[in-house]
mmCIF file of C-alpha atoms in Angstrom:
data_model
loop_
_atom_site.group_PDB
_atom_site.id
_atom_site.type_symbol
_atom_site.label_atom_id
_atom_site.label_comp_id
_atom_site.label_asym_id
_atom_site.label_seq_id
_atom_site.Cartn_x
_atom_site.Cartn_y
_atom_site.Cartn_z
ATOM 1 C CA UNK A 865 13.839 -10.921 -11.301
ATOM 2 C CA UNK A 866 13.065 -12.224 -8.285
ATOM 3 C CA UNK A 867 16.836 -13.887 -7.411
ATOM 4 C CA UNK A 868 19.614 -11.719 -5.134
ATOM 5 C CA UNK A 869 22.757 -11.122 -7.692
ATOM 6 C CA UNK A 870 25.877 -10.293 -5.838
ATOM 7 C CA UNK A 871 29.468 -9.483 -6.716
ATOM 8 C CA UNK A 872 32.801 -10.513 -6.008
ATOM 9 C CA UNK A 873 36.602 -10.280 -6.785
ATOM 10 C CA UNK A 874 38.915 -13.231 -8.155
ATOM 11 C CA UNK A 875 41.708 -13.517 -10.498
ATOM 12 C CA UNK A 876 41.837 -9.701 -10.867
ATOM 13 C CA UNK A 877 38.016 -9.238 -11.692
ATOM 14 C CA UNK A 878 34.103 -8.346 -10.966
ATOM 15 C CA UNK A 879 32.103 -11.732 -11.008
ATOM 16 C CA UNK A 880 28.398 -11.566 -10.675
ATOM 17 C CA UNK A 881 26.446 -14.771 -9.643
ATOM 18 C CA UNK A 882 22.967 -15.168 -7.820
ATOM 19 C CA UNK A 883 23.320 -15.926 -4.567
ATOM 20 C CA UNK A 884 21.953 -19.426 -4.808
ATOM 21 C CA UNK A 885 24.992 -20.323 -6.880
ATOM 22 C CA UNK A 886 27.389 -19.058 -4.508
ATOM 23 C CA UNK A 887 26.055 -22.809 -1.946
ATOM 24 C CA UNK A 888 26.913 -24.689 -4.702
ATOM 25 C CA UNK A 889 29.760 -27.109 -3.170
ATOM 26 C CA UNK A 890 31.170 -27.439 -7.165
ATOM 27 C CA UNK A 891 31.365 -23.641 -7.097
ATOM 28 C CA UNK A 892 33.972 -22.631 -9.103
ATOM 29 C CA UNK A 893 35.699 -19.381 -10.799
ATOM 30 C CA UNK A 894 33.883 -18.971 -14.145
ATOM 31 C CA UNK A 895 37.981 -17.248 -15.555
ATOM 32 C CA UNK A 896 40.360 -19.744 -13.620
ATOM 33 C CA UNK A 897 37.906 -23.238 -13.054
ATOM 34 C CA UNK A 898 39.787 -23.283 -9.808
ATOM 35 C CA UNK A 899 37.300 -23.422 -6.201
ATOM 36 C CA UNK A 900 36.207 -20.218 -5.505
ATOM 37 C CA UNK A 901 37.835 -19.149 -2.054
ATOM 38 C CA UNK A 902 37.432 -16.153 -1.043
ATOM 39 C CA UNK A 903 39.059 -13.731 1.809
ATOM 40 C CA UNK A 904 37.444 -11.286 3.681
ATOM 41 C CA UNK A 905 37.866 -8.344 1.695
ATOM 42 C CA UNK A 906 37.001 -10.602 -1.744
ATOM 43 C CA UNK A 907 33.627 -11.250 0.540
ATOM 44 C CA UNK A 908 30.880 -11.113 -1.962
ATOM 45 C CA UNK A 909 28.608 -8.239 -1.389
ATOM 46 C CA UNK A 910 24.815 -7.749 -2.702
ATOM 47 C CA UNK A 911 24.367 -6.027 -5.615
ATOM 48 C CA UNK A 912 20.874 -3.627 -4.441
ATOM 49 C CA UNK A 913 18.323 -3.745 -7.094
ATOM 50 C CA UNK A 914 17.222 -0.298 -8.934
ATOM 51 C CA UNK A 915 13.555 -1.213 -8.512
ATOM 52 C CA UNK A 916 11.322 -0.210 -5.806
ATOM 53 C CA UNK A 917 7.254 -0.528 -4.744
ATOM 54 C CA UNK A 918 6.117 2.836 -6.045
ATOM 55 C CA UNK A 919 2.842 2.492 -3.977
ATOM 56 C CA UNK A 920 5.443 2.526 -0.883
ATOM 57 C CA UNK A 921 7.717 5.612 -1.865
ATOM 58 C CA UNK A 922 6.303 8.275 -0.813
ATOM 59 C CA UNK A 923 6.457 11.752 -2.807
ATOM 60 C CA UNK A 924 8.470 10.525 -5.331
ATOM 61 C CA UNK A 925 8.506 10.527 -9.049
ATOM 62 C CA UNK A 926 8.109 7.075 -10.463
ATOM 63 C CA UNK A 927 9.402 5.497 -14.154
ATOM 64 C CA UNK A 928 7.500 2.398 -14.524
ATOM 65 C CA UNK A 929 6.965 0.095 -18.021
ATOM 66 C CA UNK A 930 3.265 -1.881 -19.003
ATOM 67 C CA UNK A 931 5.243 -4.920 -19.777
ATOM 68 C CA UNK A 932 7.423 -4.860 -16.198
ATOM 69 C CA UNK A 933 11.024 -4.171 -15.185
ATOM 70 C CA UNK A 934 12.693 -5.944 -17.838
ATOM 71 C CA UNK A 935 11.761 -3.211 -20.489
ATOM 72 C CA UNK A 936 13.348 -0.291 -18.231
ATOM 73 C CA UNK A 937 16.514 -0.757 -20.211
ATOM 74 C CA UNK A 938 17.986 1.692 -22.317
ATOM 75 C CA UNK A 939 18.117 -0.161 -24.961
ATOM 76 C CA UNK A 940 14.194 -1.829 -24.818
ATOM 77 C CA UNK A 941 12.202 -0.495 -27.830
ATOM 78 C CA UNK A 942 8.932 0.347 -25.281
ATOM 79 C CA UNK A 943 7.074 3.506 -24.326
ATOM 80 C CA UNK A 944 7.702 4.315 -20.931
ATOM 81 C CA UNK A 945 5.440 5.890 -18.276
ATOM 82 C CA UNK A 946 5.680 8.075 -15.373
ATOM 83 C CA UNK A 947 3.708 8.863 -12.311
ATOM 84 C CA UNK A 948 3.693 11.327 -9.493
ATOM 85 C CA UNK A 949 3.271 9.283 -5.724
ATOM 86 C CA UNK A 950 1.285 11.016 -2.375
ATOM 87 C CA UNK A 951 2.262 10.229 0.802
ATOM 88 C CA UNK A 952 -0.302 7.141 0.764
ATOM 89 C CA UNK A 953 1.161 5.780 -2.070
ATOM 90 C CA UNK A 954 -1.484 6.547 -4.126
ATOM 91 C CA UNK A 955 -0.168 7.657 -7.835
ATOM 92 C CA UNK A 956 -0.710 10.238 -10.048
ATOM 93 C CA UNK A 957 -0.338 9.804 -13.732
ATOM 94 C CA UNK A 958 -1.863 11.293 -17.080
ATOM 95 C CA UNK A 959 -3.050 9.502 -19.670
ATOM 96 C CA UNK A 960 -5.183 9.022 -22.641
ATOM 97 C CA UNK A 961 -8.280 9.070 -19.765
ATOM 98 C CA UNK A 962 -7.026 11.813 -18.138
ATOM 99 C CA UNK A 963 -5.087 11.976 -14.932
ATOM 100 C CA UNK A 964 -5.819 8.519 -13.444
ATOM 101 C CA UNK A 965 -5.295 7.991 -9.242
ATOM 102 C CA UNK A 966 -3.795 3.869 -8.985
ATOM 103 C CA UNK A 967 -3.613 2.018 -6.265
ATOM 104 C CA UNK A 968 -1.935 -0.614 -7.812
ATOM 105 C CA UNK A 969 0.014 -1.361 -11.053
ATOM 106 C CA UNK A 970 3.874 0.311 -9.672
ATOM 107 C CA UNK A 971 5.316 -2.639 -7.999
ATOM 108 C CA UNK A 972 8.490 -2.707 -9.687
ATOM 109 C CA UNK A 973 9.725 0.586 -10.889
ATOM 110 C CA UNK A 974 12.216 3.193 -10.843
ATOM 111 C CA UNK A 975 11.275 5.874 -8.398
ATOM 112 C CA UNK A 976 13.278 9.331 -7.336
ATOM 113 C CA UNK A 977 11.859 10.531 -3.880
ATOM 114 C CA UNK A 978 11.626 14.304 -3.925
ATOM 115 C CA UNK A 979 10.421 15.250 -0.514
ATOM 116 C CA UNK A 980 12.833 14.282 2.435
ATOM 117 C CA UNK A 981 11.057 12.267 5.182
ATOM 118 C CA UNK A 982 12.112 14.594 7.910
ATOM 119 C CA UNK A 983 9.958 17.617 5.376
ATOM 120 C CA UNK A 984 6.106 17.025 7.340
ATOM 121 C CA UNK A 985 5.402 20.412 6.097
ATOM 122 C CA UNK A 986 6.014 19.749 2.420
ATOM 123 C CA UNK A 987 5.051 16.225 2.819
ATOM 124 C CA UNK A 988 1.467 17.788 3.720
ATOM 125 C CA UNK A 989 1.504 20.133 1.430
ATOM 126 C CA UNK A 990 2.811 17.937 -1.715
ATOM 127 C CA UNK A 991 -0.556 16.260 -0.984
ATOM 128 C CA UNK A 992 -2.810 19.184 -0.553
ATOM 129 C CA UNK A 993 -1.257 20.607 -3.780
ATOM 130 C CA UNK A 994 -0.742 17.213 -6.240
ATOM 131 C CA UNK A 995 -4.720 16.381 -5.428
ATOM 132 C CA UNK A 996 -5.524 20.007 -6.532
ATOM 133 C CA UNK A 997 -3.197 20.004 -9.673
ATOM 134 C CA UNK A 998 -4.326 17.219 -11.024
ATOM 135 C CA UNK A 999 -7.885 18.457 -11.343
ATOM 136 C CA UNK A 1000 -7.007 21.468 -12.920
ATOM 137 C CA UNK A 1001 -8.161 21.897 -17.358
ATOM 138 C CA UNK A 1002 -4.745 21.536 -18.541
ATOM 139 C CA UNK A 1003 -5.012 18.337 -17.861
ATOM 140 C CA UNK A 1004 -8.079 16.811 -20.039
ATOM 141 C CA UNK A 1005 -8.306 13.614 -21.967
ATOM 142 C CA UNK A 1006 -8.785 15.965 -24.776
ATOM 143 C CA UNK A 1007 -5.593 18.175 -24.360
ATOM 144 C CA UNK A 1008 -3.269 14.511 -23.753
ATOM 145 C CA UNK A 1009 -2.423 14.190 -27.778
ATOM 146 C CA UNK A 1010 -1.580 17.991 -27.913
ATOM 147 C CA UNK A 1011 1.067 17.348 -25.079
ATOM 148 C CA UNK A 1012 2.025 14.407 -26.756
ATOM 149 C CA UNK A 1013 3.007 16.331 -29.940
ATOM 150 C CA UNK A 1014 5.605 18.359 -27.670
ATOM 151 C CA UNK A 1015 7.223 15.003 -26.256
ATOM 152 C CA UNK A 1016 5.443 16.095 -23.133
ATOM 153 C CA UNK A 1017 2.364 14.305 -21.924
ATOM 154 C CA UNK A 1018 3.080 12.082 -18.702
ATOM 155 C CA UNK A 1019 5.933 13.891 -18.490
ATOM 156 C CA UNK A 1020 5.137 17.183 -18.946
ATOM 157 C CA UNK A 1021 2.742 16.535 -15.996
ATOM 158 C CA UNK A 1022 4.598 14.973 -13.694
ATOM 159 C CA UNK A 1023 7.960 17.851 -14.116
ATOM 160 C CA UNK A 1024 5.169 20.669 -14.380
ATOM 161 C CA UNK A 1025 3.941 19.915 -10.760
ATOM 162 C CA UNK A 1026 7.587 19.318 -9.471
ATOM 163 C CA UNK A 1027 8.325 22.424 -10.417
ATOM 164 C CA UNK A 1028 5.324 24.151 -8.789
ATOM 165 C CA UNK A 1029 6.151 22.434 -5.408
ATOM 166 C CA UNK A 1030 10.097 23.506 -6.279
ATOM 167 C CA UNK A 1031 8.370 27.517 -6.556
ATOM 168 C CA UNK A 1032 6.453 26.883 -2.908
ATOM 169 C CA UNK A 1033 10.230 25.927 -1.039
ATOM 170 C CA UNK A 1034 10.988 28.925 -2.908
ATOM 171 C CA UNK A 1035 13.535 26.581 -5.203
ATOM 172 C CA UNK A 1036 14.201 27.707 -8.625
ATOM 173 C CA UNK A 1037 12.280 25.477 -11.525
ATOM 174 C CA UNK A 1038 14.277 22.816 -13.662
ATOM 175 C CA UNK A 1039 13.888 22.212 -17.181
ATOM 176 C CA UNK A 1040 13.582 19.135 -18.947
ATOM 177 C CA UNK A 1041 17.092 18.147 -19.316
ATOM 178 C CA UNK A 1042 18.051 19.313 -16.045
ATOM 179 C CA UNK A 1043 15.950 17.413 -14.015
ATOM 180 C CA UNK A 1044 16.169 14.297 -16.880
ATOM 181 C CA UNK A 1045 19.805 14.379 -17.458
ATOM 182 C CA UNK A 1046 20.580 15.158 -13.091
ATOM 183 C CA UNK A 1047 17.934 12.720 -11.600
ATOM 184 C CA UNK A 1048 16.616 10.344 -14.234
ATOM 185 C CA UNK A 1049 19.397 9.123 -16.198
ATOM 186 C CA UNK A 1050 21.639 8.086 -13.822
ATOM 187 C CA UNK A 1051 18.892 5.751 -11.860
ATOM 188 C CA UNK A 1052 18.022 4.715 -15.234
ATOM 189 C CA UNK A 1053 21.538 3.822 -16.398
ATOM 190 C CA UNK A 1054 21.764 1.487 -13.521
ATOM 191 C CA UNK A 1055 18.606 0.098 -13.927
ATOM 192 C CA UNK A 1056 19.752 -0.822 -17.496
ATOM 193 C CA UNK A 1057 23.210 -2.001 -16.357
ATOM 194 C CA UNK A 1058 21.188 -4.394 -13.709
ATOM 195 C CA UNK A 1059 18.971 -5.627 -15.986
ATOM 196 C CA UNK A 1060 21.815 -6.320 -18.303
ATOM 197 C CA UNK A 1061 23.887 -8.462 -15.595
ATOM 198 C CA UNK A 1062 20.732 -10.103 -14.411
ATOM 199 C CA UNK A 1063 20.360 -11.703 -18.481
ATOM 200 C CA UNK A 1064 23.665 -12.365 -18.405
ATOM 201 C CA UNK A 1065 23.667 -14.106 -15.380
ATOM 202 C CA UNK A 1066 20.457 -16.203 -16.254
ATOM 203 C CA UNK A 1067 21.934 -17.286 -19.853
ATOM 204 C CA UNK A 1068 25.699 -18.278 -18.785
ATOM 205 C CA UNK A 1069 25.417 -18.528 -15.229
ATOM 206 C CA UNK A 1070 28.095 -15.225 -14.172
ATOM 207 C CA UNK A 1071 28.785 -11.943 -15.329
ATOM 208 C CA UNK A 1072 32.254 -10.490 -15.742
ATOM 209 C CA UNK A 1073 33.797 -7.167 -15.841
ATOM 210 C CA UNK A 1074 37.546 -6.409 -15.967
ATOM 211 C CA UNK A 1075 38.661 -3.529 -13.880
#
């Protein structure tokens, strides 16, 4: 998904294009075939993609797919994965080997930052305390399939440690669906909805959306 899709108004609706078509001198409106002119508040504006370089987000809580972007939709039949990133970059994630450290591999994913920039304190400490959880027996090879038989796992890792770090800023703990249905449903709603235009956009050539 590497082309810019932006979005404007004509004839009463939301057109997405990629940019690129927008220099096209035949450039016409995809509902009226007339030449696309546009005033200044019709101005086409750039639609910000949902995916960011997990290995430069710090402290953040990442959503990330094997197969890339494209299967972040809500609607892709694919077993997602999610990781816990340091301050380096460096990121956290349990699987079938254990907690594994990578360097590399969460280019393009969905990421929620949970420590402020402005927090040094917790910044330092998220580090101290994420390097020391991760070592700790509950989280084996060996004990991975028994999480997985909750629907925990990766998960249950990842929300476990948030909510230790919530307990030392003296924050009370979320549960599953709070933190799921409050932080990672709505960036992965519009991850889906991007995704969606972006296909559209690559079949036909526009997207459009009454309002």
């Amino acid at each position: 998904m590497e082309e810019t899709v932006v979005k404007f108004r004509h004839c009463g609706k939301d057109i997405y294009r990629f940019s690129t078509t927008d220099v096209n001198p035949q450039n016409v409106c995809p509902v009226c075939r007339n030449h696309v002119v546009l005033g200044l508040l019709d101005a086409p504006v750039t639609l910000q993609r949902p995916f960011t370089h997990g290995h430069e987000t710090q402290c953040s809580f990442l959503v990330g797919a094997k197969e890339g972007p494209w299967c972040l939709g809500e609607w892709r039949e694919t077993e997602l994965h999610v990781g816990l990133s340091d301050s380096t970059g460096l990121v956290y994630n349990y699987t079938l080997s254990g907690v594994q450290r990578d360097e590399q591999g969460w280019e393009q994913c969905v990421s929620i930052q949970l420590v402020p920039t402005y927090r040094k304190d917790l910044t330092q400490l998220w580090d101290k305390e994420l390097n020391l959880f991760s070592s700790l027996p509950a989280w084996t090879p060996e004990r991975f399939h028994e999480e997985r038989e909750f629907g925990s796992c990766c998960y249950g890792f990842a929300l476990t440690f948030i909510n230790h770090m919530r307990s030392l800023d003296s924050k009370a703990p979320l549960s599953g669906n709070e933190f799921t249905g409050g932080h990672v449903l709505p960036r992965m709603k519009r991850a889906s909805m991007y995704i969606k235009v972006y296909e559209e956009i690559s079949q036909h050539g526009f997207y459009i959306v009454d309002k």
